[in-house]
Short mmCIF file of C-alpha atoms in Angstrom, two decimals:
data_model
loop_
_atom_site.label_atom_id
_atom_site.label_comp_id
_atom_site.label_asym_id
_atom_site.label_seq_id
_atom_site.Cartn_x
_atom_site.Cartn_y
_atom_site.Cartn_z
CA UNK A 1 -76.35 103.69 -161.76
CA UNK A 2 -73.90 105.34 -163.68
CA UNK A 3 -73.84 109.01 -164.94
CA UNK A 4 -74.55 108.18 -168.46
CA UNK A 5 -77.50 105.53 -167.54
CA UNK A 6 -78.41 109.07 -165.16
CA UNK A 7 -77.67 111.44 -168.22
CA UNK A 8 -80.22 109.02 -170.54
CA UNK A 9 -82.89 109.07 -167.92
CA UNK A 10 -83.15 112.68 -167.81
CA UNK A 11 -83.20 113.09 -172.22
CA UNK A 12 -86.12 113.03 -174.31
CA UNK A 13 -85.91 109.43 -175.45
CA UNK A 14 -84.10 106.70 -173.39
CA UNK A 15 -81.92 104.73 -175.28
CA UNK A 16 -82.85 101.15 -175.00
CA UNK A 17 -79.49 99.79 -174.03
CA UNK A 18 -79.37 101.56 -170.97
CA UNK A 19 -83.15 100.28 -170.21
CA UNK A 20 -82.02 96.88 -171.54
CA UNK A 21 -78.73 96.61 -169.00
CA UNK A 22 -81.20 97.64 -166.04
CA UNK A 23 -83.40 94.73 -166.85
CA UNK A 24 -80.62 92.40 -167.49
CA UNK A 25 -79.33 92.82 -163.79
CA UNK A 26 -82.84 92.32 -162.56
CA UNK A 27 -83.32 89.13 -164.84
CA UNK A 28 -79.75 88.04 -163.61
CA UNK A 29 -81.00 88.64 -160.15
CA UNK A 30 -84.06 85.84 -160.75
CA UNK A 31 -82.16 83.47 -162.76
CA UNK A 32 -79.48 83.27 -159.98
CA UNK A 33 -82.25 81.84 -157.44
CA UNK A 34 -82.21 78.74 -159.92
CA UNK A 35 -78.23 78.79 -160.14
CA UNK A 36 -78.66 80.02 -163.79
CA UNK A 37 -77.45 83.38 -163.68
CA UNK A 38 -75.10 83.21 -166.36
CA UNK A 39 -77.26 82.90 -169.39
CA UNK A 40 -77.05 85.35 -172.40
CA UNK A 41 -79.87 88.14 -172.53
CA UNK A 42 -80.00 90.16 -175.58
CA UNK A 43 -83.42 91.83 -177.24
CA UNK A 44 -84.44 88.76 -178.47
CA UNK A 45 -83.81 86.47 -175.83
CA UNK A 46 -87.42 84.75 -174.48
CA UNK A 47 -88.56 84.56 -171.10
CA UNK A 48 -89.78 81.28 -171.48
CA UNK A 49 -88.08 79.64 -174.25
CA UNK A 50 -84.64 80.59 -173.68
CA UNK A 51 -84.61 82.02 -170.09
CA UNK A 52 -87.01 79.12 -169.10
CA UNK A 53 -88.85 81.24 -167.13
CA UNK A 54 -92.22 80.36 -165.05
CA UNK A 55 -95.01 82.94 -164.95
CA UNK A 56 -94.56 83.65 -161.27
CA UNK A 57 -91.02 84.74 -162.29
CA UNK A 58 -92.22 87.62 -164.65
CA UNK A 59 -94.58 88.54 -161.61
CA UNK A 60 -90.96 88.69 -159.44
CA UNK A 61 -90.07 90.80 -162.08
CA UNK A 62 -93.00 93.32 -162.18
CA UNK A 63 -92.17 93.94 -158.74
CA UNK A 64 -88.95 94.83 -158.99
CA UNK A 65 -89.36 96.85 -162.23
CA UNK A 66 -91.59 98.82 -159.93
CA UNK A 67 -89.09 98.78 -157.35
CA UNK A 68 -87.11 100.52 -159.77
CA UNK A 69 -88.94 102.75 -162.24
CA UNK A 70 -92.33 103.70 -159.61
CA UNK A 71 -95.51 104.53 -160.97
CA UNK A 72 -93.43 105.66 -164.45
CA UNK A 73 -93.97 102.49 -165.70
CA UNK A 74 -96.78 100.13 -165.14
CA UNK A 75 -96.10 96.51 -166.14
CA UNK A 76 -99.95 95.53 -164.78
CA UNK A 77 -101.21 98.02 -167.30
CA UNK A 78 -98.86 96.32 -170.09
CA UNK A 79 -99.61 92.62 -169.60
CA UNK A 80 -103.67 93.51 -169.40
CA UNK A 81 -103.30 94.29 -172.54
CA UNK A 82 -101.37 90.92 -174.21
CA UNK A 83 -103.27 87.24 -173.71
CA UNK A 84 -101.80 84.79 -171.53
CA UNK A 85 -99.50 82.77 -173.89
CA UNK A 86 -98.29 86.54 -175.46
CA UNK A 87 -97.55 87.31 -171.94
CA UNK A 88 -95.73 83.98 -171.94
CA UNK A 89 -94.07 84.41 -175.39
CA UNK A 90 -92.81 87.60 -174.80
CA UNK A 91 -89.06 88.87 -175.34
CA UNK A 92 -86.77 90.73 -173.27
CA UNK A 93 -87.14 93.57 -175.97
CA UNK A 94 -90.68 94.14 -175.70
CA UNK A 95 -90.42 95.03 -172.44
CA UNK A 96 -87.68 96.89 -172.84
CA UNK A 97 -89.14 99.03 -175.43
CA UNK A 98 -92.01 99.33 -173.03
CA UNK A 99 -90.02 100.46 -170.27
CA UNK A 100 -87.91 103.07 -172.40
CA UNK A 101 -91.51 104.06 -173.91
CA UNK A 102 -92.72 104.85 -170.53
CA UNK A 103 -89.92 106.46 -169.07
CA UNK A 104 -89.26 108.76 -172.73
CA UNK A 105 -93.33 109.96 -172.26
CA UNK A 106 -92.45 110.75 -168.65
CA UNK A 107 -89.74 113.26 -168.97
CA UNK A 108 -91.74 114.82 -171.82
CA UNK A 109 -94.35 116.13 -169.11
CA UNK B 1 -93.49 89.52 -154.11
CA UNK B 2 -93.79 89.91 -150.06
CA UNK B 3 -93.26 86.71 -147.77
CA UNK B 4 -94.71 86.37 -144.22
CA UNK B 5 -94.42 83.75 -141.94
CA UNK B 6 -98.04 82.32 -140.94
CA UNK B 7 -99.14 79.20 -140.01
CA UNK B 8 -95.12 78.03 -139.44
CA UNK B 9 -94.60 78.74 -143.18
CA UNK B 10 -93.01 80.83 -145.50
CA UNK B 11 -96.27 82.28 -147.73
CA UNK B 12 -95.66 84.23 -151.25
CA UNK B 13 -97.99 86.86 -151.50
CA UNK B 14 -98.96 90.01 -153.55
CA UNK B 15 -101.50 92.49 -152.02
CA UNK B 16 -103.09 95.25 -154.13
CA UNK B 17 -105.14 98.02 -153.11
CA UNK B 18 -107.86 99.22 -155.09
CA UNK B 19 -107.17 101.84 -157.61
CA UNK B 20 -109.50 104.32 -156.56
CA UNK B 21 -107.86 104.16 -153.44
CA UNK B 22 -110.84 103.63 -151.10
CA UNK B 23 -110.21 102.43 -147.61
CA UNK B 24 -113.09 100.62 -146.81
CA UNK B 25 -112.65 98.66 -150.25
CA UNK B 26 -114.10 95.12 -150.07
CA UNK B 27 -111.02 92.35 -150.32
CA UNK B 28 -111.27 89.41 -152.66
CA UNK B 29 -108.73 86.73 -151.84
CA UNK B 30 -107.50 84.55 -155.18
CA UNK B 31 -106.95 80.88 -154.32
CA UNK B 32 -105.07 79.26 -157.23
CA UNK B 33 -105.41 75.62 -158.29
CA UNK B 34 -103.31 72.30 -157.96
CA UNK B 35 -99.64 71.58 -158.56
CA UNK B 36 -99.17 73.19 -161.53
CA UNK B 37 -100.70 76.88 -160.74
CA UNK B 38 -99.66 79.91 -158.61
CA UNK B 39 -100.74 83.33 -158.17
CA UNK B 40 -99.47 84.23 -161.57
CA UNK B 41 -102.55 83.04 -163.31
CA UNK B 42 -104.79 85.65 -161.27
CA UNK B 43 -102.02 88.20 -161.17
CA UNK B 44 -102.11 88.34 -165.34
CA UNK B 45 -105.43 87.81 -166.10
CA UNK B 46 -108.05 89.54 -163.28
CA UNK B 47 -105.87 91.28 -160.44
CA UNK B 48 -105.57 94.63 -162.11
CA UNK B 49 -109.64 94.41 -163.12
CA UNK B 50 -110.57 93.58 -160.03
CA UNK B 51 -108.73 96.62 -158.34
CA UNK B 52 -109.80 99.12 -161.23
CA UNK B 53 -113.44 97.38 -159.82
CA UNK B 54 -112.68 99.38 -156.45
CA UNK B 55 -111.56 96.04 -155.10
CA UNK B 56 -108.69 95.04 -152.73
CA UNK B 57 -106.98 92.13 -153.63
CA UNK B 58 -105.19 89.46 -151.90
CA UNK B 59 -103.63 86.87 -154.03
CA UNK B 60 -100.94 84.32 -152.23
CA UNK B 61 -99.07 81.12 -153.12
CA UNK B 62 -100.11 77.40 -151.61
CA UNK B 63 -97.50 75.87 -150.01
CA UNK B 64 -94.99 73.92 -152.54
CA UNK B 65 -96.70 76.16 -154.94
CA UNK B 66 -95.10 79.59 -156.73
CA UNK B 67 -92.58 81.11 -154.23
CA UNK B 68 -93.91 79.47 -151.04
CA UNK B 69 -92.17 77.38 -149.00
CA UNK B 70 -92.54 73.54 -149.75
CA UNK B 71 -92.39 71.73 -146.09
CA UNK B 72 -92.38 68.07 -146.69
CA UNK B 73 -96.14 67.73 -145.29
CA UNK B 74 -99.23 69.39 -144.29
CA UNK B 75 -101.26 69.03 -147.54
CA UNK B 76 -104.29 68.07 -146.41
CA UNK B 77 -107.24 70.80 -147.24
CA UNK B 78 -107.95 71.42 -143.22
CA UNK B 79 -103.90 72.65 -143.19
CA UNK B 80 -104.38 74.82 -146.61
CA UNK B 81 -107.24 76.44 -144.87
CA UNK B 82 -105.40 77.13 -141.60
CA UNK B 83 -102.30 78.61 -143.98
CA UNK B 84 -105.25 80.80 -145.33
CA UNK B 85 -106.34 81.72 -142.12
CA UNK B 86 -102.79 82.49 -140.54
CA UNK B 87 -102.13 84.51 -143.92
CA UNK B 88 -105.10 86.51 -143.13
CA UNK B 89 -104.11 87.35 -139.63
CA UNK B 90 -100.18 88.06 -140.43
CA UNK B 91 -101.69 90.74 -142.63
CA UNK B 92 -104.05 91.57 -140.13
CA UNK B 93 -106.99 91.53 -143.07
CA UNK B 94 -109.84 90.57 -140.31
CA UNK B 95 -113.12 91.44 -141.47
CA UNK B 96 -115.38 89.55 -143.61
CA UNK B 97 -113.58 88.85 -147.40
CA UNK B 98 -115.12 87.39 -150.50
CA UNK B 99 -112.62 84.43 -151.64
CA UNK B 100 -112.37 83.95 -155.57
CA UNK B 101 -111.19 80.21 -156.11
CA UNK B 102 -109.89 78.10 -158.74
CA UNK B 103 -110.61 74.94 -159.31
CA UNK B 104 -109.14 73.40 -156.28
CA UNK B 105 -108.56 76.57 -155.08
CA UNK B 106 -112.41 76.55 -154.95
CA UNK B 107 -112.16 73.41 -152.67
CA UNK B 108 -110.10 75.73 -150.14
CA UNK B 109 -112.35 78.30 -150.59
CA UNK B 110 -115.31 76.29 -149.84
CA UNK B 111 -113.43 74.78 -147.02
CA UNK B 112 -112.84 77.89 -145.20
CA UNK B 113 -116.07 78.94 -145.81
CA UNK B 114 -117.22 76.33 -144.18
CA UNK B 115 -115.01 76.30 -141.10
CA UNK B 116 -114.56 80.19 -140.75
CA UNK B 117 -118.53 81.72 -142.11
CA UNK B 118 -118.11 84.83 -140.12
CA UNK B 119 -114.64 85.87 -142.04
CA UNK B 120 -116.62 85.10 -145.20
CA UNK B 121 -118.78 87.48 -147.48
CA UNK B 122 -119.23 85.28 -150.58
CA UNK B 123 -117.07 82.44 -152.34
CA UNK B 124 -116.78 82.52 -155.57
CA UNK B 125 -115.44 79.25 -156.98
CA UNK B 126 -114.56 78.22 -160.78
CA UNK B 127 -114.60 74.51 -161.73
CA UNK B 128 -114.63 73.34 -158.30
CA UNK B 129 -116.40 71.22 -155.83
CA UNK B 130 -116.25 71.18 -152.68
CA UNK B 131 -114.32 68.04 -150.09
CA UNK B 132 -116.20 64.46 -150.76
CA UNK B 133 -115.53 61.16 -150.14
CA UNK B 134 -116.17 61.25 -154.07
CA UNK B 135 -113.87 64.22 -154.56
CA UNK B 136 -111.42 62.44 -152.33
CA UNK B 137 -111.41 58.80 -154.10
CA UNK B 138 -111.18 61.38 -157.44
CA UNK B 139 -108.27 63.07 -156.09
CA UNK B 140 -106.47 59.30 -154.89
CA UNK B 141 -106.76 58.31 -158.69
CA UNK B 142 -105.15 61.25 -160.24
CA UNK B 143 -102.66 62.45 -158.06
CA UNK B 144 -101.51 58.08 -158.47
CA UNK B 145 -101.63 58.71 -161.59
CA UNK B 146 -99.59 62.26 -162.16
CA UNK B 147 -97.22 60.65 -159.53
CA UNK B 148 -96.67 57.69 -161.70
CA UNK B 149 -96.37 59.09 -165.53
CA UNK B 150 -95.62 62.99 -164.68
CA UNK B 151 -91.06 63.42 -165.49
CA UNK B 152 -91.12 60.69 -168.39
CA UNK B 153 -90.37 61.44 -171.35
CA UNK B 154 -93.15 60.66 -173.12
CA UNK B 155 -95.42 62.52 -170.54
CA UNK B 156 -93.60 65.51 -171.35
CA UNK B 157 -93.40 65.18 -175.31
CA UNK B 158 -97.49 64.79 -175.02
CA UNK B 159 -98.21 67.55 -172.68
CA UNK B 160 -96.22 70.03 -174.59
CA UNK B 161 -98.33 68.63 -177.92
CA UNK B 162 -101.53 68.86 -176.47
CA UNK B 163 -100.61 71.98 -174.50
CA UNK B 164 -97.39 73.65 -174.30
CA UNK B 165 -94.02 73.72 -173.00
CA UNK B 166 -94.83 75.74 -170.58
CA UNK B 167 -97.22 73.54 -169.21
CA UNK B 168 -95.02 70.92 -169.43
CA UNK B 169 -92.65 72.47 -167.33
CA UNK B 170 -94.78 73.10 -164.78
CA UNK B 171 -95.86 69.50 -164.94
CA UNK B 172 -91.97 68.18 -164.13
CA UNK B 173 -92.04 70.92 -161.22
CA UNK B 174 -95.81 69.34 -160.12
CA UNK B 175 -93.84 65.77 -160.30
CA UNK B 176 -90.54 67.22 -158.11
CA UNK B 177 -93.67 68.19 -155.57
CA UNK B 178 -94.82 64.75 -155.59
CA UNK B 179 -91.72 62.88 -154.67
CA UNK B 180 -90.54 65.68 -151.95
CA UNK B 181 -93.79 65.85 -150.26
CA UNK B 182 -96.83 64.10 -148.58
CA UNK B 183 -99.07 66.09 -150.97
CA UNK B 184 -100.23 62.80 -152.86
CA UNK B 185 -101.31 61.00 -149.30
CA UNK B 186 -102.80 63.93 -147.86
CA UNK B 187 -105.30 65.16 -150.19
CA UNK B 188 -107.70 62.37 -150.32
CA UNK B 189 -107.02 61.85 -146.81
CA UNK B 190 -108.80 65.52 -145.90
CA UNK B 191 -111.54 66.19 -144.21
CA UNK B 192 -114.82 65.74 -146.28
CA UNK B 193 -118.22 66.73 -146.31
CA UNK B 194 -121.77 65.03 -147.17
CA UNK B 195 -123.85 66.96 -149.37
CA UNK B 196 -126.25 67.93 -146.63
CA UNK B 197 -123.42 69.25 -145.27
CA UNK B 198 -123.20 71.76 -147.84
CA UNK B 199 -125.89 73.55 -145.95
CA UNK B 200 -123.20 74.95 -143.69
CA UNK B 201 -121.05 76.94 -146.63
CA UNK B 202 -124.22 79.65 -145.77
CA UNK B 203 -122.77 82.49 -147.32
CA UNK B 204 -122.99 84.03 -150.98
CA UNK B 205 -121.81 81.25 -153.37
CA UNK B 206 -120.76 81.75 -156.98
CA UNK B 207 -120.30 78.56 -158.56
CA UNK B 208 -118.82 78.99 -162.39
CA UNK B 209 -118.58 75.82 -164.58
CA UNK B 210 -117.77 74.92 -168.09
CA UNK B 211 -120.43 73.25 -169.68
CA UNK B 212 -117.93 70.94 -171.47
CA UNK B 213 -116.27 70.04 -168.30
CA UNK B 214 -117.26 67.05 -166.56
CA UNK B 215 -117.66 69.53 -163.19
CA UNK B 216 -120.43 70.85 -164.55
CA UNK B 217 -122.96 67.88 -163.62
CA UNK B 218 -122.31 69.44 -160.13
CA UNK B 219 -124.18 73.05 -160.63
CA UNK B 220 -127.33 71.14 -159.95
CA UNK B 221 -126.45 69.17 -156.57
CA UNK B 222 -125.10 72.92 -155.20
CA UNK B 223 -127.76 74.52 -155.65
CA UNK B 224 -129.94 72.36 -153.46
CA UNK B 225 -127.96 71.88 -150.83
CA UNK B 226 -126.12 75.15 -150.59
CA UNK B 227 -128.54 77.92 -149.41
CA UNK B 228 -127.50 81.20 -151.01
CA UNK B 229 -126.23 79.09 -154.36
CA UNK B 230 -126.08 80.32 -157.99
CA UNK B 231 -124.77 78.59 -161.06
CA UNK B 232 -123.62 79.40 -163.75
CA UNK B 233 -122.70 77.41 -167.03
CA UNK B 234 -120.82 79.20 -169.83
CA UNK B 235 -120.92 77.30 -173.21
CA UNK B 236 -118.20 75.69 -174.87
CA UNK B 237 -115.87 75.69 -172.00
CA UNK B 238 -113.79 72.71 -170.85
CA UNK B 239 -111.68 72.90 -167.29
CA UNK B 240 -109.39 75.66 -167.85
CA UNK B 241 -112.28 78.49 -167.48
CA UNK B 242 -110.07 81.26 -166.06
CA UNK B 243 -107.52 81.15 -168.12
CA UNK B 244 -110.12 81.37 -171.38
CA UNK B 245 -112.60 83.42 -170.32
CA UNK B 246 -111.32 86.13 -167.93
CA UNK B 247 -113.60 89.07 -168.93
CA UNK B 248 -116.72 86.44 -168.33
CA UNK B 249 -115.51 85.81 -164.80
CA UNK B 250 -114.98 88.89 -164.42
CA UNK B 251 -118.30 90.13 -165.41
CA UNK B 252 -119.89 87.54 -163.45
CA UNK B 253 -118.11 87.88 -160.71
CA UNK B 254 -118.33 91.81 -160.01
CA UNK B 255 -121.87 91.88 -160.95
CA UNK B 256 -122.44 88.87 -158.16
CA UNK B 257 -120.74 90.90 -155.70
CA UNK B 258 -122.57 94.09 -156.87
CA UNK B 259 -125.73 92.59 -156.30
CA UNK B 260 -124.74 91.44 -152.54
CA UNK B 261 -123.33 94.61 -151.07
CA UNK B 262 -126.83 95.94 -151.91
CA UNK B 263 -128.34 93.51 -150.48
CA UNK B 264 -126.04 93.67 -147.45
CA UNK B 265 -126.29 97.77 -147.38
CA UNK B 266 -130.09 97.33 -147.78
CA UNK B 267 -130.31 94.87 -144.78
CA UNK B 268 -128.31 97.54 -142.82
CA UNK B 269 -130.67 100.20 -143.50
CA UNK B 270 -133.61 98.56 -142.31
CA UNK B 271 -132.25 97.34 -139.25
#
């Protein structure tokens, strides 16, 4: 991690790119079990559609966002909330809005 | 997500403890459904419920299913149940469970039931039946059938019509599965039961159905031959039950088991 991702972190809001270039390495991470790992991952890019993506992958990635972020951020608590096929539709950016959500509340406290 | 190595194989699991973090929580262990499922369809629609329920849960990928290992046989239901039970012992989860299964993740279920009743304290089981020589000529018919028309073209084009893409994804990964495996030739060549020998599946049984599906002519011939049996049909419901009606499973489900750890505390008491 580098001192400005650290620097971020620790201020009142987290800017989304640095939340968006942590989940990018952990997508990368995934897509390179299937030999894809150089695809392009921007807010918009879909987990399904574009990423192509299985449902077991996004539970990979809950783990390792948890890996990563602890008990700040709880992914369970954010898919119970969204129906199967919005769970399946879903962009890199909601998540990463969700994480940088989570982790802005946290330092608050 | 965790791998062990039980029963020879590399097993995909994820194990959650409940959130009220009680150590003598019961464990419910989520069997998932045929070629095109994995623990992902429990994990996002009842895992974190169940554990908010006080519940432990156990929910693991079949082999050639999820992130499991795909060895190029042992498909039969006996060698999914043995999987089960080696996954059980690797994690050294011993005493009784209840076992929450999916269409033919019910047919596990109900298979390990039947072959393990001490390590079982109820099976819950959605759309599912258990092993039959009916079930098994069923089985020979469809899995021909996927085997021959799953990958084409046209198979695809229709199943992401009807369905979705996703679906038809996971239909081209259920064909790669077919081709690389004996998973086709062993399923209808499992062990099956008669329906007196349902009798022996003694435990708890929680048999969910949709009344649109053409499962649901089963509810009947369970509950006479299973002892501790209870159906239940929810209305305009086809196959896919779990996926459409969590919070009714859900309900059903927690209220079931509710209503047998009272019985099983009351039985306690007055021995």
């Amino acid at each position: 991690m580098t001192e400005t991702t650290t620097d971020a972190m620790l201020a009142d809001t987290v800017p989304t790119d640095a939340v968006l270039a942590e989940i990018d390495g952990m997508l990368r991470g995934i897509l390179d079990e299937y030999g894809l790992d150089d695809a392009e991952i921007a807010m918009e890019t879909r987990f399904h559609d574009d990423l192509e993506l299985e449902s077991i992958d996004l539970v990979t990635l809950a783990g390792k966002l948890e890996q990563r972020y602890g008990a700040r951020v709880n992914f369970a608590e954010f898919i119970a909330d969204l129906e199967l096929e919005e769970i399946i539709s879903l962009t890199v950016g909601r998540l990463v809005e969700y994480v940088a959500a989570a982790l802005s509340s946290e330092s608050e406290a | 997500m965790p791998t062990i190595i039980a029963n020879g194989i590399k097993q995909n699991y994820e194990l959650g403890l409940p959130t009220n973090g009680d150590p003598n929580a019961p464990t419910i262990v989520c069997v998932h459904g045929m070629l095109i499922d994995s623990l992902a369809s429990y994990y996002f629609t009842m895992a974190k419920q169940l554990r908010d329920a006080g519940m432990r849960v156990l929910m693991y990928d079949m082999r050639a299913h999820g992130n499991s290992e795909q060895p190029e046989s042992g498909y039969t239901v006996e060698t999914l149940v043995d999987d089960l039970t080696a996954l059980l012992g690797a994690l050294e989860i011993n005493g009784p469970v209840y076992l929450l299964g999916n269409s033919f993740g019910g047919t596990v279920a109900y298979g390990f039931a039947e072959r393990h009743p001490e390590r079982v304290a109820g099976v819950a089981a959605i759309e599912s039946e258990p092993t039959t020589a009916e079930w098994a000529e069923k089985m020979a018919a469809a899995l021909h059938r996927a085997a021959a028309k799953l990958g084409s073209f046209e198979a695809t084009a229709w199943l992401t019509l009807k369905f979705s893409a996703h679906l038809a994804r996971r239909a081209k990964r259920a064909k790669k599965v077919l081709d690389a495996t004996t998973f086709e030739r062993d399923i209808p060549a499992s062990r099956v039961l008669t329906h007196e020998q349902f009798a022996a599946i003694s435990c708890p049984v929680l048999a969910i159905y949709g009344s649109e599906s053409e499962l649901a002519v089963q509810a009947p011939l369970l509950e006479r031959h299973m002892p501790r049996c209870t159906t239940v049909v929810l209305p305009d419901l086809e196959h896919s039950v779990l996926v459409e009606a969590p919070a009714a499973v859900l309900d059903l489900l927690l209220g079931w088991i509710a209503e047998h750890r009272l019985d099983e505390i009351g039985a306690g008491a007055a021995a």
